Amino acid sequence: MMQNMRFDWRWVAVIIVIAIIASGSSLPWPIIAAALGGGGGYLLYVGWQIWSNGSIAPKRVTYWRGQRIETSPQRRSGPPPLREIGPALLPLLIGGALVLAAVALVLRQFEV
């Protein structure tokens, strides 16, 4: 049972970003802006991967004569169609909001 468990480092990053945002009043603003921008940028990347490939794992695995063959999906020409944005909408919206919050924080610090 324990051999099937996998550890995903993304959860560690999520916990660190949440801890940084929660203690925002006691940390310097560049650390908070970096956490917001980094987390938002990663979510935008994941959302784009879901939208353009249809899933997070782009490789397809097939077996032929006992051998495992991993193939990449066919590349589309042009941008992905807008009607396929459904599964990617949540990471894209949350990532966009985090990136905009980071930009707003930086601009607020440098206002004249």
PDB file of C-alpha atoms in Angstrom:
ATOM      1  CA  MET A   1       0.000   0.000   0.000  1.00  0.00           C
ATOM      2  CA  MET A   2       2.773   2.465   0.827  1.00  0.00           C
ATOM      3  CA  GLN A   3       4.602   1.692  -2.439  1.00  0.00           C
ATOM      4  CA  ASN A   4       1.807   3.278  -4.486  1.00  0.00           C
ATOM      5  CA  MET A   5       2.041   6.658  -2.729  1.00  0.00           C
ATOM      6  CA  ARG A   6       3.799   9.448  -4.601  1.00  0.00           C
ATOM      7  CA  PHE A   7       4.997  12.744  -3.191  1.00  0.00           C
ATOM      8  CA  ASP A   8       4.175  15.826  -5.217  1.00  0.00           C
ATOM      9  CA  TRP A   9       6.406  18.855  -4.586  1.00  0.00           C
ATOM     10  CA  ARG A  10       3.756  21.215  -5.926  1.00  0.00           C
ATOM     11  CA  TRP A  11       1.850  20.845  -2.647  1.00  0.00           C
ATOM     12  CA  VAL A  12       4.895  22.096  -0.747  1.00  0.00           C
ATOM     13  CA  ALA A  13       4.990  25.157  -3.021  1.00  0.00           C
ATOM     14  CA  VAL A  14       1.257  25.765  -2.477  1.00  0.00           C
ATOM     15  CA  ILE A  15       1.687  25.615   1.305  1.00  0.00           C
ATOM     16  CA  ILE A  16       4.664  28.009   1.172  1.00  0.00           C
ATOM     17  CA  VAL A  17       2.794  30.520  -1.033  1.00  0.00           C
ATOM     18  CA  ILE A  18      -0.264  30.397   1.266  1.00  0.00           C
ATOM     19  CA  ALA A  19       1.953  30.888   4.337  1.00  0.00           C
ATOM     20  CA  ILE A  20       3.667  33.888   2.727  1.00  0.00           C
ATOM     21  CA  ILE A  21       0.368  35.470   1.714  1.00  0.00           C
ATOM     22  CA  ALA A  22      -1.160  34.831   5.164  1.00  0.00           C
ATOM     23  CA  SER A  23       1.731  36.559   6.922  1.00  0.00           C
ATOM     24  CA  GLY A  24       1.716  39.433   4.458  1.00  0.00           C
ATOM     25  CA  SER A  25       1.744  42.210   7.026  1.00  0.00           C
ATOM     26  CA  SER A  26       5.006  41.084   8.607  1.00  0.00           C
ATOM     27  CA  LEU A  27       7.005  40.247   5.456  1.00  0.00           C
ATOM     28  CA  PRO A  28       8.642  42.724   3.067  1.00  0.00           C
ATOM     29  CA  TRP A  29       6.632  43.519  -0.042  1.00  0.00           C
ATOM     30  CA  PRO A  30       9.135  42.054  -2.562  1.00  0.00           C
ATOM     31  CA  ILE A  31       8.729  38.581  -1.040  1.00  0.00           C
ATOM     32  CA  ILE A  32       4.943  38.834  -1.193  1.00  0.00           C
ATOM     33  CA  ALA A  33       5.040  40.142  -4.767  1.00  0.00           C
ATOM     34  CA  ALA A  34       7.369  37.308  -5.799  1.00  0.00           C
ATOM     35  CA  ALA A  35       5.116  34.701  -4.176  1.00  0.00           C
ATOM     36  CA  LEU A  36       2.005  36.144  -5.832  1.00  0.00           C
ATOM     37  CA  GLY A  37       3.690  36.499  -9.218  1.00  0.00           C
ATOM     38  CA  GLY A  38       5.359  33.092  -9.106  1.00  0.00           C
ATOM     39  CA  GLY A  39       2.218  31.256  -8.031  1.00  0.00           C
ATOM     40  CA  GLY A  40       0.086  33.129 -10.544  1.00  0.00           C
ATOM     41  CA  GLY A  41       2.574  32.547 -13.341  1.00  0.00           C
ATOM     42  CA  TYR A  42       2.650  28.830 -12.617  1.00  0.00           C
ATOM     43  CA  LEU A  43      -1.149  28.651 -12.615  1.00  0.00           C
ATOM     44  CA  LEU A  44      -1.254  30.523 -15.931  1.00  0.00           C
ATOM     45  CA  TYR A  45       1.249  28.020 -17.336  1.00  0.00           C
ATOM     46  CA  VAL A  46      -0.806  25.054 -16.115  1.00  0.00           C
ATOM     47  CA  GLY A  47      -3.997  26.614 -17.468  1.00  0.00           C
ATOM     48  CA  TRP A  48      -2.392  27.153 -20.870  1.00  0.00           C
ATOM     49  CA  GLN A  49      -1.147  23.548 -20.918  1.00  0.00           C
ATOM     50  CA  ILE A  50      -4.630  22.260 -20.119  1.00  0.00           C
ATOM     51  CA  TRP A  51      -6.223  24.509 -22.737  1.00  0.00           C
ATOM     52  CA  SER A  52      -3.773  23.779 -25.531  1.00  0.00           C
ATOM     53  CA  ASN A  53      -3.201  20.051 -24.911  1.00  0.00           C
ATOM     54  CA  GLY A  54      -6.428  19.035 -23.264  1.00  0.00           C
ATOM     55  CA  SER A  55      -4.625  17.684 -20.178  1.00  0.00           C
ATOM     56  CA  ILE A  56      -1.662  18.342 -17.900  1.00  0.00           C
ATOM     57  CA  ALA A  57       0.183  15.197 -19.046  1.00  0.00           C
ATOM     58  CA  PRO A  58       0.693  15.680 -22.794  1.00  0.00           C
ATOM     59  CA  LYS A  59       2.264  12.275 -23.546  1.00  0.00           C
ATOM     60  CA  ARG A  60       0.203   9.317 -24.675  1.00  0.00           C
ATOM     61  CA  VAL A  61       1.348   5.839 -23.672  1.00  0.00           C
ATOM     62  CA  THR A  62       0.725   2.821 -25.881  1.00  0.00           C
ATOM     63  CA  TYR A  63       2.025  -0.723 -25.704  1.00  0.00           C
ATOM     64  CA  TRP A  64       3.091  -2.656 -28.777  1.00  0.00           C
ATOM     65  CA  ARG A  65       4.570  -6.129 -28.575  1.00  0.00           C
ATOM     66  CA  GLY A  66       5.303  -5.733 -24.896  1.00  0.00           C
ATOM     67  CA  GLN A  67       7.158  -2.421 -25.253  1.00  0.00           C
ATOM     68  CA  ARG A  68       6.012   0.852 -23.782  1.00  0.00           C
ATOM     69  CA  ILE A  69       5.891   3.667 -26.341  1.00  0.00           C
ATOM     70  CA  GLU A  70       5.307   7.285 -25.293  1.00  0.00           C
ATOM     71  CA  THR A  71       4.139   9.580 -28.061  1.00  0.00           C
ATOM     72  CA  SER A  72       3.547  13.301 -27.976  1.00  0.00           C
ATOM     73  CA  PRO A  73       0.153  14.540 -29.117  1.00  0.00           C
ATOM     74  CA  GLN A  74      -0.289  16.062 -32.545  1.00  0.00           C
ATOM     75  CA  ARG A  75       0.567  19.751 -32.585  1.00  0.00           C
ATOM     76  CA  ARG A  76      -2.218  22.059 -33.629  1.00  0.00           C
ATOM     77  CA  SER A  77      -1.621  24.944 -35.947  1.00  0.00           C
ATOM     78  CA  GLY A  78      -2.729  28.248 -34.513  1.00  0.00           C
ATOM     79  CA  PRO A  79      -4.181  29.043 -31.111  1.00  0.00           C
ATOM     80  CA  PRO A  80      -6.487  26.585 -29.349  1.00  0.00           C
ATOM     81  CA  PRO A  81     -10.217  27.080 -29.942  1.00  0.00           C
ATOM     82  CA  LEU A  82     -12.074  29.159 -27.365  1.00  0.00           C
ATOM     83  CA  ARG A  83     -14.761  26.490 -26.867  1.00  0.00           C
ATOM     84  CA  GLU A  84     -12.167  24.180 -25.231  1.00  0.00           C
ATOM     85  CA  ILE A  85     -11.301  26.621 -22.427  1.00  0.00           C
ATOM     86  CA  GLY A  86     -13.729  25.039 -19.931  1.00  0.00           C
ATOM     87  CA  PRO A  87     -11.326  22.761 -18.005  1.00  0.00           C
ATOM     88  CA  ALA A  88      -8.620  25.443 -17.984  1.00  0.00           C
ATOM     89  CA  LEU A  89     -10.815  28.321 -16.866  1.00  0.00           C
ATOM     90  CA  LEU A  90     -10.261  27.970 -13.101  1.00  0.00           C
ATOM     91  CA  PRO A  91      -6.418  27.903 -13.156  1.00  0.00           C
ATOM     92  CA  LEU A  92      -6.358  30.727 -15.731  1.00  0.00           C
ATOM     93  CA  LEU A  93      -8.664  32.964 -13.661  1.00  0.00           C
ATOM     94  CA  ILE A  94      -6.888  32.335 -10.345  1.00  0.00           C
ATOM     95  CA  GLY A  95      -3.451  32.715 -11.949  1.00  0.00           C
ATOM     96  CA  GLY A  96      -4.481  35.936 -13.662  1.00  0.00           C
ATOM     97  CA  ALA A  97      -5.826  37.335 -10.392  1.00  0.00           C
ATOM     98  CA  LEU A  98      -2.588  36.480  -8.553  1.00  0.00           C
ATOM     99  CA  VAL A  99      -0.413  38.048 -11.249  1.00  0.00           C
ATOM    100  CA  LEU A 100      -2.566  41.188 -11.283  1.00  0.00           C
ATOM    101  CA  ALA A 101      -2.323  41.380  -7.479  1.00  0.00           C
ATOM    102  CA  ALA A 102       1.476  41.161  -7.724  1.00  0.00           C
ATOM    103  CA  VAL A 103       1.551  43.909 -10.362  1.00  0.00           C
ATOM    104  CA  ALA A 104      -0.748  46.091  -8.242  1.00  0.00           C
ATOM    105  CA  LEU A 105       1.481  45.582  -5.197  1.00  0.00           C
ATOM    106  CA  VAL A 106       4.607  46.568  -7.128  1.00  0.00           C
ATOM    107  CA  LEU A 107       2.931  49.594  -8.687  1.00  0.00           C
ATOM    108  CA  ARG A 108       1.614  50.718  -5.303  1.00  0.00           C
ATOM    109  CA  GLN A 109       5.145  50.626  -3.882  1.00  0.00           C
ATOM    110  CA  PHE A 110       6.572  52.713  -6.734  1.00  0.00           C
ATOM    111  CA  GLU A 111       3.823  55.322  -7.049  1.00  0.00           C
ATOM    112  CA  VAL A 112       5.045  58.871  -7.140  1.00  0.00           C
TER     113      VAL A 112
END
